[in-house]
Amino acid sequence: MNIKSASFVISNKDINKCPVPDKPEYAFIGRSNVGKSSLINMLCNEKNLAKTSQRPGKTQLINHFVINSKTEDPWYLVDLPGYGFAKVPVKLKSKWMGFITSFLKNRQNLLCTFVLIDSRLEPQKIDLEFMEWLGENEIPFVIVFTKTDKLKSAEKKSFLENYKSEMLEVWEEMPTVFVSSAEKHEGKEELLSFISSVNEGW
Ligand code: GDP
């Protein structure tokens, strides 16, 4: 699939104000600074569709973009707020996660959530717990490891093996995994063809 057009639709905190759920939808989420904006911009061939490096914790809205709107295969891309930013007070964190969890649980057309994970870090509790929560709530997701250009090929291999063994302590099988680098434009075709194949079942 090629992305021919990508445009911003609406931002809000309320699932009832999100666009009518008449197209397949995919959400992108991860810890602040994971590289989410860069990945979205890479997928959409845009420099500034999602805003990179905004002050973490500032983009606390559900952001809808419509992709390929004038084609036969339009879909929604949703840029969700980054989680786990240390400077956000705990109270705000739970309120903040509240509308995201409600969105993830209740959005009827949400076909898959892309959980972005920084490949430079050891498995983080917050990511593992978030994925467990998705699993418990039967919310389909895949993992996208970001910034893999920072790793040499042997390091990448051992990172992936280590992550997998950590997850398999809890999971019966590993979710689908993609590796990406916005810097090197890697992972784009794989992610877009995955979306394309899921769209076929819509
Ligand atoms: P967000 O907060 O998750 O939206 O993250 P951003 O896309 O704003 O990226 C956070 C930081 O990571 C920025 O300094 C980016 O330049 C950097 N970054 C994002 N993607 C990559 C990548 O693929 N490779 C490298 N090396 N750096 C990246």
PDB file of C-alpha atoms and ligand atoms in Angstrom:
ATOM      1  CA  MET A   1       0.000   0.000   0.000  1.00  0.00           C
ATOM      2  CA  ASN A   2       1.098   3.510  -0.749  1.00  0.00           C
ATOM      3  CA  ILE A   3      -0.068   6.404   1.317  1.00  0.00           C
ATOM      4  CA  LYS A   4      -1.389   8.915  -1.169  1.00  0.00           C
ATOM      5  CA  SER A   5      -2.841  11.374   1.298  1.00  0.00           C
ATOM      6  CA  ALA A   6      -2.874  11.920   5.043  1.00  0.00           C
ATOM      7  CA  SER A   7      -4.780  14.683   6.739  1.00  0.00           C
ATOM      8  CA  PHE A   8      -5.619  15.728  10.232  1.00  0.00           C
ATOM      9  CA  VAL A   9      -9.288  15.315  11.217  1.00  0.00           C
ATOM     10  CA  ILE A  10      -9.835  16.074  14.897  1.00  0.00           C
ATOM     11  CA  SER A  11      -8.272  15.970  18.368  1.00  0.00           C
ATOM     12  CA  ASN A  12     -10.238  15.313  21.541  1.00  0.00           C
ATOM     13  CA  LYS A  13     -10.437  13.400  24.798  1.00  0.00           C
ATOM     14  CA  ASP A  14     -13.863  11.987  24.231  1.00  0.00           C
ATOM     15  CA  ILE A  15     -14.631   8.835  22.261  1.00  0.00           C
ATOM     16  CA  ASN A  16     -18.072  10.254  21.431  1.00  0.00           C
ATOM     17  CA  LYS A  17     -16.464  13.139  19.600  1.00  0.00           C
ATOM     18  CA  CYS A  18     -14.166  10.960  17.519  1.00  0.00           C
ATOM     19  CA  PRO A  19     -15.009  10.579  13.802  1.00  0.00           C
ATOM     20  CA  VAL A  20     -17.884   8.253  12.870  1.00  0.00           C
ATOM     21  CA  PRO A  21     -16.353   4.765  13.026  1.00  0.00           C
ATOM     22  CA  ASP A  22     -16.967   3.980   9.385  1.00  0.00           C
ATOM     23  CA  LYS A  23     -13.398   3.139   8.374  1.00  0.00           C
ATOM     24  CA  PRO A  24     -10.788   0.700   9.667  1.00  0.00           C
ATOM     25  CA  GLU A  25      -8.677   2.308  12.340  1.00  0.00           C
ATOM     26  CA  TYR A  26      -5.169   1.803  13.751  1.00  0.00           C
ATOM     27  CA  ALA A  27      -3.808   3.435  16.891  1.00  0.00           C
ATOM     28  CA  PHE A  28      -0.177   4.244  17.716  1.00  0.00           C
ATOM     29  CA  ILE A  29       0.930   4.431  21.314  1.00  0.00           C
ATOM     30  CA  GLY A  30       4.099   4.215  23.406  1.00  0.00           C
ATOM     31  CA  ARG A  31       6.135   5.946  26.057  1.00  0.00           C
ATOM     32  CA  SER A  32       6.896   9.593  25.488  1.00  0.00           C
ATOM     33  CA  ASN A  33       9.925  10.024  23.244  1.00  0.00           C
ATOM     34  CA  VAL A  34       9.685   6.497  21.826  1.00  0.00           C
ATOM     35  CA  GLY A  35       9.731   7.884  18.283  1.00  0.00           C
ATOM     36  CA  LYS A  36       5.991   7.740  17.617  1.00  0.00           C
ATOM     37  CA  SER A  37       5.716  11.030  15.738  1.00  0.00           C
ATOM     38  CA  SER A  38       8.760  10.179  13.638  1.00  0.00           C
ATOM     39  CA  LEU A  39       7.296   6.764  12.789  1.00  0.00           C
ATOM     40  CA  ILE A  40       3.901   8.229  11.839  1.00  0.00           C
ATOM     41  CA  ASN A  41       5.562  10.866   9.677  1.00  0.00           C
ATOM     42  CA  MET A  42       7.666   8.201   7.982  1.00  0.00           C
ATOM     43  CA  LEU A  43       4.626   6.013   7.254  1.00  0.00           C
ATOM     44  CA  CYS A  44       2.707   8.964   5.836  1.00  0.00           C
ATOM     45  CA  ASN A  45       5.568  10.503   3.825  1.00  0.00           C
ATOM     46  CA  GLU A  46       5.182  13.713   5.776  1.00  0.00           C
ATOM     47  CA  LYS A  47       7.636  15.797   7.734  1.00  0.00           C
ATOM     48  CA  ASN A  48       5.197  17.313  10.146  1.00  0.00           C
ATOM     49  CA  LEU A  49       1.927  15.423  10.243  1.00  0.00           C
ATOM     50  CA  ALA A  50       2.534  14.266  13.784  1.00  0.00           C
ATOM     51  CA  LYS A  51       4.584  16.764  15.681  1.00  0.00           C
ATOM     52  CA  THR A  52       7.991  15.444  16.664  1.00  0.00           C
ATOM     53  CA  SER A  53       9.655  16.266  19.929  1.00  0.00           C
ATOM     54  CA  GLN A  54       6.881  18.270  21.489  1.00  0.00           C
ATOM     55  CA  ARG A  55       7.362  18.636  25.199  1.00  0.00           C
ATOM     56  CA  PRO A  56       6.524  15.155  26.496  1.00  0.00           C
ATOM     57  CA  GLY A  57       3.153  15.043  28.163  1.00  0.00           C
ATOM     58  CA  LYS A  58       1.852  18.004  26.202  1.00  0.00           C
ATOM     59  CA  THR A  59       0.081  16.076  23.500  1.00  0.00           C
ATOM     60  CA  GLN A  60      -2.593  14.550  25.689  1.00  0.00           C
ATOM     61  CA  LEU A  61      -5.276  14.106  23.088  1.00  0.00           C
ATOM     62  CA  ILE A  62      -6.634  11.429  20.789  1.00  0.00           C
ATOM     63  CA  ASN A  63      -5.558  12.656  17.354  1.00  0.00           C
ATOM     64  CA  HIS A  64      -7.338  11.329  14.291  1.00  0.00           C
ATOM     65  CA  PHE A  65      -5.888  11.430  10.781  1.00  0.00           C
ATOM     66  CA  VAL A  66      -7.591  10.102   7.691  1.00  0.00           C
ATOM     67  CA  ILE A  67      -5.387   8.216   5.263  1.00  0.00           C
ATOM     68  CA  ASN A  68      -6.068   7.743   1.540  1.00  0.00           C
ATOM     69  CA  SER A  69      -9.434   9.417   1.925  1.00  0.00           C
ATOM     70  CA  LYS A  70     -10.109   9.677  -1.806  1.00  0.00           C
ATOM     71  CA  THR A  71      -9.318   6.054  -2.554  1.00  0.00           C
ATOM     72  CA  GLU A  72     -11.363   2.874  -2.180  1.00  0.00           C
ATOM     73  CA  ASP A  73      -9.352   1.926   0.877  1.00  0.00           C
ATOM     74  CA  PRO A  74      -9.456   4.831   3.337  1.00  0.00           C
ATOM     75  CA  TRP A  75      -8.523   4.296   6.995  1.00  0.00           C
ATOM     76  CA  TYR A  76      -7.966   6.206  10.198  1.00  0.00           C
ATOM     77  CA  LEU A  77      -4.637   6.573  11.895  1.00  0.00           C
ATOM     78  CA  VAL A  78      -4.839   7.548  15.558  1.00  0.00           C
ATOM     79  CA  ASP A  79      -1.955   9.173  17.354  1.00  0.00           C
ATOM     80  CA  LEU A  80      -2.491   8.544  21.069  1.00  0.00           C
ATOM     81  CA  PRO A  81      -0.726  10.390  23.889  1.00  0.00           C
ATOM     82  CA  GLY A  82       2.615   9.056  25.061  1.00  0.00           C
ATOM     83  CA  TYR A  83       2.483   7.365  28.437  1.00  0.00           C
ATOM     84  CA  GLY A  84       4.845   7.090  31.332  1.00  0.00           C
ATOM     85  CA  PHE A  85       6.406  10.503  31.324  1.00  0.00           C
ATOM     86  CA  ALA A  86       7.984  10.906  34.745  1.00  0.00           C
ATOM     87  CA  LYS A  87       7.101  14.568  35.145  1.00  0.00           C
ATOM     88  CA  VAL A  88       3.374  13.997  34.844  1.00  0.00           C
ATOM     89  CA  PRO A  89       1.939  13.720  38.361  1.00  0.00           C
ATOM     90  CA  VAL A  90       0.476  10.325  39.248  1.00  0.00           C
ATOM     91  CA  LYS A  91      -3.012  11.758  39.642  1.00  0.00           C
ATOM     92  CA  LEU A  92      -2.945  13.244  36.188  1.00  0.00           C
ATOM     93  CA  LYS A  93      -1.470  10.023  34.845  1.00  0.00           C
ATOM     94  CA  SER A  94      -4.484   7.983  35.861  1.00  0.00           C
ATOM     95  CA  LYS A  95      -6.922  10.575  34.527  1.00  0.00           C
ATOM     96  CA  TRP A  96      -4.853  10.755  31.396  1.00  0.00           C
ATOM     97  CA  MET A  97      -4.816   6.999  30.921  1.00  0.00           C
ATOM     98  CA  GLY A  98      -8.537   6.925  31.710  1.00  0.00           C
ATOM     99  CA  PHE A  99      -9.722   8.315  28.419  1.00  0.00           C
ATOM    100  CA  ILE A 100      -7.128   6.342  26.481  1.00  0.00           C
ATOM    101  CA  THR A 101      -8.173   3.057  28.053  1.00  0.00           C
ATOM    102  CA  SER A 102     -11.795   3.939  27.404  1.00  0.00           C
ATOM    103  CA  PHE A 103     -10.963   4.686  23.770  1.00  0.00           C
ATOM    104  CA  LEU A 104      -9.030   1.422  23.362  1.00  0.00           C
ATOM    105  CA  LYS A 105     -11.771  -0.668  24.967  1.00  0.00           C
ATOM    106  CA  ASN A 106     -14.746   0.916  23.242  1.00  0.00           C
ATOM    107  CA  ARG A 107     -13.751   2.109  19.801  1.00  0.00           C
ATOM    108  CA  GLN A 108     -15.599  -0.288  17.508  1.00  0.00           C
ATOM    109  CA  ASN A 109     -13.545   0.215  14.350  1.00  0.00           C
ATOM    110  CA  LEU A 110     -10.143  -0.057  16.045  1.00  0.00           C
ATOM    111  CA  LEU A 111      -8.623  -3.064  14.289  1.00  0.00           C
ATOM    112  CA  CYS A 112      -5.142  -2.980  15.751  1.00  0.00           C
ATOM    113  CA  THR A 113      -2.979  -0.970  18.125  1.00  0.00           C
ATOM    114  CA  PHE A 114       0.703  -0.503  17.413  1.00  0.00           C
ATOM    115  CA  VAL A 115       2.626  -0.509  20.675  1.00  0.00           C
ATOM    116  CA  LEU A 116       5.908   1.267  20.074  1.00  0.00           C
ATOM    117  CA  ILE A 117       8.918   0.210  22.095  1.00  0.00           C
ATOM    118  CA  ASP A 118      12.337   1.838  22.137  1.00  0.00           C
ATOM    119  CA  SER A 119      14.899  -0.743  21.100  1.00  0.00           C
ATOM    120  CA  ARG A 120      17.660   1.005  23.019  1.00  0.00           C
ATOM    121  CA  LEU A 121      16.179   0.163  26.398  1.00  0.00           C
ATOM    122  CA  GLU A 122      15.821  -2.941  28.514  1.00  0.00           C
ATOM    123  CA  PRO A 123      12.191  -4.157  28.711  1.00  0.00           C
ATOM    124  CA  GLN A 124      10.337  -1.482  30.675  1.00  0.00           C
ATOM    125  CA  LYS A 125       7.731  -2.386  33.274  1.00  0.00           C
ATOM    126  CA  ILE A 126       5.278   0.200  32.002  1.00  0.00           C
ATOM    127  CA  ASP A 127       5.340  -1.229  28.459  1.00  0.00           C
ATOM    128  CA  LEU A 128       5.026  -4.818  29.674  1.00  0.00           C
ATOM    129  CA  GLU A 129       2.135  -3.910  31.973  1.00  0.00           C
ATOM    130  CA  PHE A 130       0.403  -1.924  29.258  1.00  0.00           C
ATOM    131  CA  MET A 131       0.587  -4.900  26.885  1.00  0.00           C
ATOM    132  CA  GLU A 132      -0.708  -7.204  29.609  1.00  0.00           C
ATOM    133  CA  TRP A 133      -3.635  -4.841  30.060  1.00  0.00           C
ATOM    134  CA  LEU A 134      -4.301  -4.965  26.300  1.00  0.00           C
ATOM    135  CA  GLY A 135      -4.186  -8.759  26.423  1.00  0.00           C
ATOM    136  CA  GLU A 136      -6.527  -8.973  29.399  1.00  0.00           C
ATOM    137  CA  ASN A 137      -8.984  -6.737  27.583  1.00  0.00           C
ATOM    138  CA  GLU A 138      -8.612  -8.646  24.309  1.00  0.00           C
ATOM    139  CA  ILE A 139      -7.510  -5.562  22.430  1.00  0.00           C
ATOM    140  CA  PRO A 140      -5.528  -6.636  19.352  1.00  0.00           C
ATOM    141  CA  PHE A 141      -2.036  -5.196  19.176  1.00  0.00           C
ATOM    142  CA  VAL A 142       1.359  -5.660  17.590  1.00  0.00           C
ATOM    143  CA  ILE A 143       4.760  -4.436  18.763  1.00  0.00           C
ATOM    144  CA  VAL A 144       6.897  -1.998  16.796  1.00  0.00           C
ATOM    145  CA  PHE A 145      10.462  -1.646  18.006  1.00  0.00           C
ATOM    146  CA  THR A 146      11.715   1.827  17.157  1.00  0.00           C
ATOM    147  CA  LYS A 147      15.135   3.423  16.571  1.00  0.00           C
ATOM    148  CA  THR A 148      16.742   0.130  15.566  1.00  0.00           C
ATOM    149  CA  ASP A 149      19.340   2.101  13.592  1.00  0.00           C
ATOM    150  CA  LYS A 150      20.982   2.656  16.981  1.00  0.00           C
ATOM    151  CA  LEU A 151      21.809  -1.054  17.246  1.00  0.00           C
ATOM    152  CA  LYS A 152      24.357  -3.084  15.358  1.00  0.00           C
ATOM    153  CA  SER A 153      22.920  -6.205  13.797  1.00  0.00           C
ATOM    154  CA  ALA A 154      24.219  -8.548  16.565  1.00  0.00           C
ATOM    155  CA  GLU A 155      22.869  -6.179  19.230  1.00  0.00           C
ATOM    156  CA  LYS A 156      19.515  -6.071  17.482  1.00  0.00           C
ATOM    157  CA  LYS A 157      19.364  -9.844  17.461  1.00  0.00           C
ATOM    158  CA  SER A 158      20.150 -10.170  21.156  1.00  0.00           C
ATOM    159  CA  PHE A 159      17.773  -7.334  22.040  1.00  0.00           C
ATOM    160  CA  LEU A 160      14.936  -9.119  20.217  1.00  0.00           C
ATOM    161  CA  GLU A 161      15.764 -12.465  21.822  1.00  0.00           C
ATOM    162  CA  ASN A 162      15.926 -10.930  25.273  1.00  0.00           C
ATOM    163  CA  TYR A 163      12.639  -9.077  24.820  1.00  0.00           C
ATOM    164  CA  LYS A 164      10.983 -12.202  23.554  1.00  0.00           C
ATOM    165  CA  SER A 165      12.128 -14.335  26.467  1.00  0.00           C
ATOM    166  CA  GLU A 166      10.985 -11.682  28.936  1.00  0.00           C
ATOM    167  CA  MET A 167       7.529 -11.588  27.349  1.00  0.00           C
ATOM    168  CA  LEU A 168       7.215 -15.341  27.150  1.00  0.00           C
ATOM    169  CA  GLU A 169       7.358 -15.468  30.919  1.00  0.00           C
ATOM    170  CA  VAL A 170       3.840 -14.061  30.818  1.00  0.00           C
ATOM    171  CA  TRP A 171       2.556 -14.690  27.313  1.00  0.00           C
ATOM    172  CA  GLU A 172       1.869 -18.054  25.725  1.00  0.00           C
ATOM    173  CA  GLU A 173       3.055 -16.760  22.405  1.00  0.00           C
ATOM    174  CA  MET A 174       4.777 -13.680  21.168  1.00  0.00           C
ATOM    175  CA  PRO A 175       2.627 -10.981  19.553  1.00  0.00           C
ATOM    176  CA  THR A 176       3.554  -9.964  16.006  1.00  0.00           C
ATOM    177  CA  VAL A 177       6.695  -7.856  16.030  1.00  0.00           C
ATOM    178  CA  PHE A 178       7.972  -5.231  13.596  1.00  0.00           C
ATOM    179  CA  VAL A 179      11.322  -3.507  13.692  1.00  0.00           C
ATOM    180  CA  SER A 180      11.603   0.046  12.468  1.00  0.00           C
ATOM    181  CA  SER A 181      13.819   3.048  12.091  1.00  0.00           C
ATOM    182  CA  ALA A 182      12.389   6.389  11.082  1.00  0.00           C
ATOM    183  CA  GLU A 183      15.962   7.565  10.657  1.00  0.00           C
ATOM    184  CA  LYS A 184      16.770   4.858   8.085  1.00  0.00           C
ATOM    185  CA  HIS A 185      13.254   4.486   6.704  1.00  0.00           C
ATOM    186  CA  GLU A 186      13.048   0.884   7.822  1.00  0.00           C
ATOM    187  CA  GLY A 187       9.922  -1.083   8.567  1.00  0.00           C
ATOM    188  CA  LYS A 188       7.665   1.130   6.505  1.00  0.00           C
ATOM    189  CA  GLU A 189       6.702  -1.398   3.830  1.00  0.00           C
ATOM    190  CA  GLU A 190       6.162  -4.154   6.370  1.00  0.00           C
ATOM    191  CA  LEU A 191       3.872  -1.996   8.508  1.00  0.00           C
ATOM    192  CA  LEU A 192       1.895  -0.699   5.554  1.00  0.00           C
ATOM    193  CA  SER A 193       1.430  -4.126   4.063  1.00  0.00           C
ATOM    194  CA  PHE A 194       0.253  -5.423   7.451  1.00  0.00           C
ATOM    195  CA  ILE A 195      -2.337  -2.605   7.595  1.00  0.00           C
ATOM    196  CA  SER A 196      -3.344  -3.379   4.037  1.00  0.00           C
ATOM    197  CA  SER A 197      -3.897  -7.050   4.833  1.00  0.00           C
ATOM    198  CA  VAL A 198      -5.963  -6.242   7.952  1.00  0.00           C
ATOM    199  CA  ASN A 199      -7.991  -3.733   5.910  1.00  0.00           C
ATOM    200  CA  GLU A 200      -8.985  -6.551   3.573  1.00  0.00           C
ATOM    201  CA  GLY A 201     -10.995  -8.136   6.367  1.00  0.00           C
ATOM    202  CA  TRP A 202     -12.952  -4.937   7.028  1.00  0.00           C
TER     203      TRP A 202
HETATM  204  P1  GDP B   1       7.522  10.813  20.308  1.00  0.00           P
HETATM  205  O1  GDP B   1       7.628  11.645  21.537  1.00  0.00           O
HETATM  206  O2  GDP B   1       7.278   9.376  20.637  1.00  0.00           O
HETATM  207  O3  GDP B   1       6.572  11.331  19.278  1.00  0.00           O
HETATM  208  O4  GDP B   1       8.988  10.798  19.650  1.00  0.00           O
HETATM  209  P2  GDP B   1       9.622  11.648  18.466  1.00  0.00           P
HETATM  210  O5  GDP B   1       9.237  11.113  17.140  1.00  0.00           O
HETATM  211  O6  GDP B   1       9.384  13.098  18.728  1.00  0.00           O
HETATM  212  O7  GDP B   1      11.171  11.292  18.668  1.00  0.00           O
HETATM  213  C1  GDP B   1      11.815  11.481  19.903  1.00  0.00           C
HETATM  214  C2  GDP B   1      13.312  11.599  19.655  1.00  0.00           C
HETATM  215  O8  GDP B   1      13.808  10.382  19.129  1.00  0.00           O
HETATM  216  C3  GDP B   1      13.673  12.691  18.648  1.00  0.00           C
HETATM  217  O9  GDP B   1      14.864  13.297  19.062  1.00  0.00           O
HETATM  218  C4  GDP B   1      13.868  11.916  17.352  1.00  0.00           C
HETATM  219  O10 GDP B   1      14.771  12.561  16.479  1.00  0.00           O
HETATM  220  C5  GDP B   1      14.428  10.597  17.854  1.00  0.00           C
HETATM  221  N1  GDP B   1      14.057   9.492  16.945  1.00  0.00           N
HETATM  222  C6  GDP B   1      12.823   9.189  16.516  1.00  0.00           C
HETATM  223  N2  GDP B   1      12.853   8.122  15.681  1.00  0.00           N
HETATM  224  C7  GDP B   1      14.151   7.754  15.581  1.00  0.00           C
HETATM  225  C8  GDP B   1      14.830   6.721  14.848  1.00  0.00           C
HETATM  226  O11 GDP B   1      14.271   5.906  14.100  1.00  0.00           O
HETATM  227  N3  GDP B   1      16.181   6.639  15.012  1.00  0.00           N
HETATM  228  C9  GDP B   1      16.864   7.507  15.819  1.00  0.00           C
HETATM  229  N4  GDP B   1      18.175   7.332  15.909  1.00  0.00           N
HETATM  230  N5  GDP B   1      16.265   8.493  16.497  1.00  0.00           N
HETATM  231  C10 GDP B   1      14.914   8.622  16.391  1.00  0.00           C
END
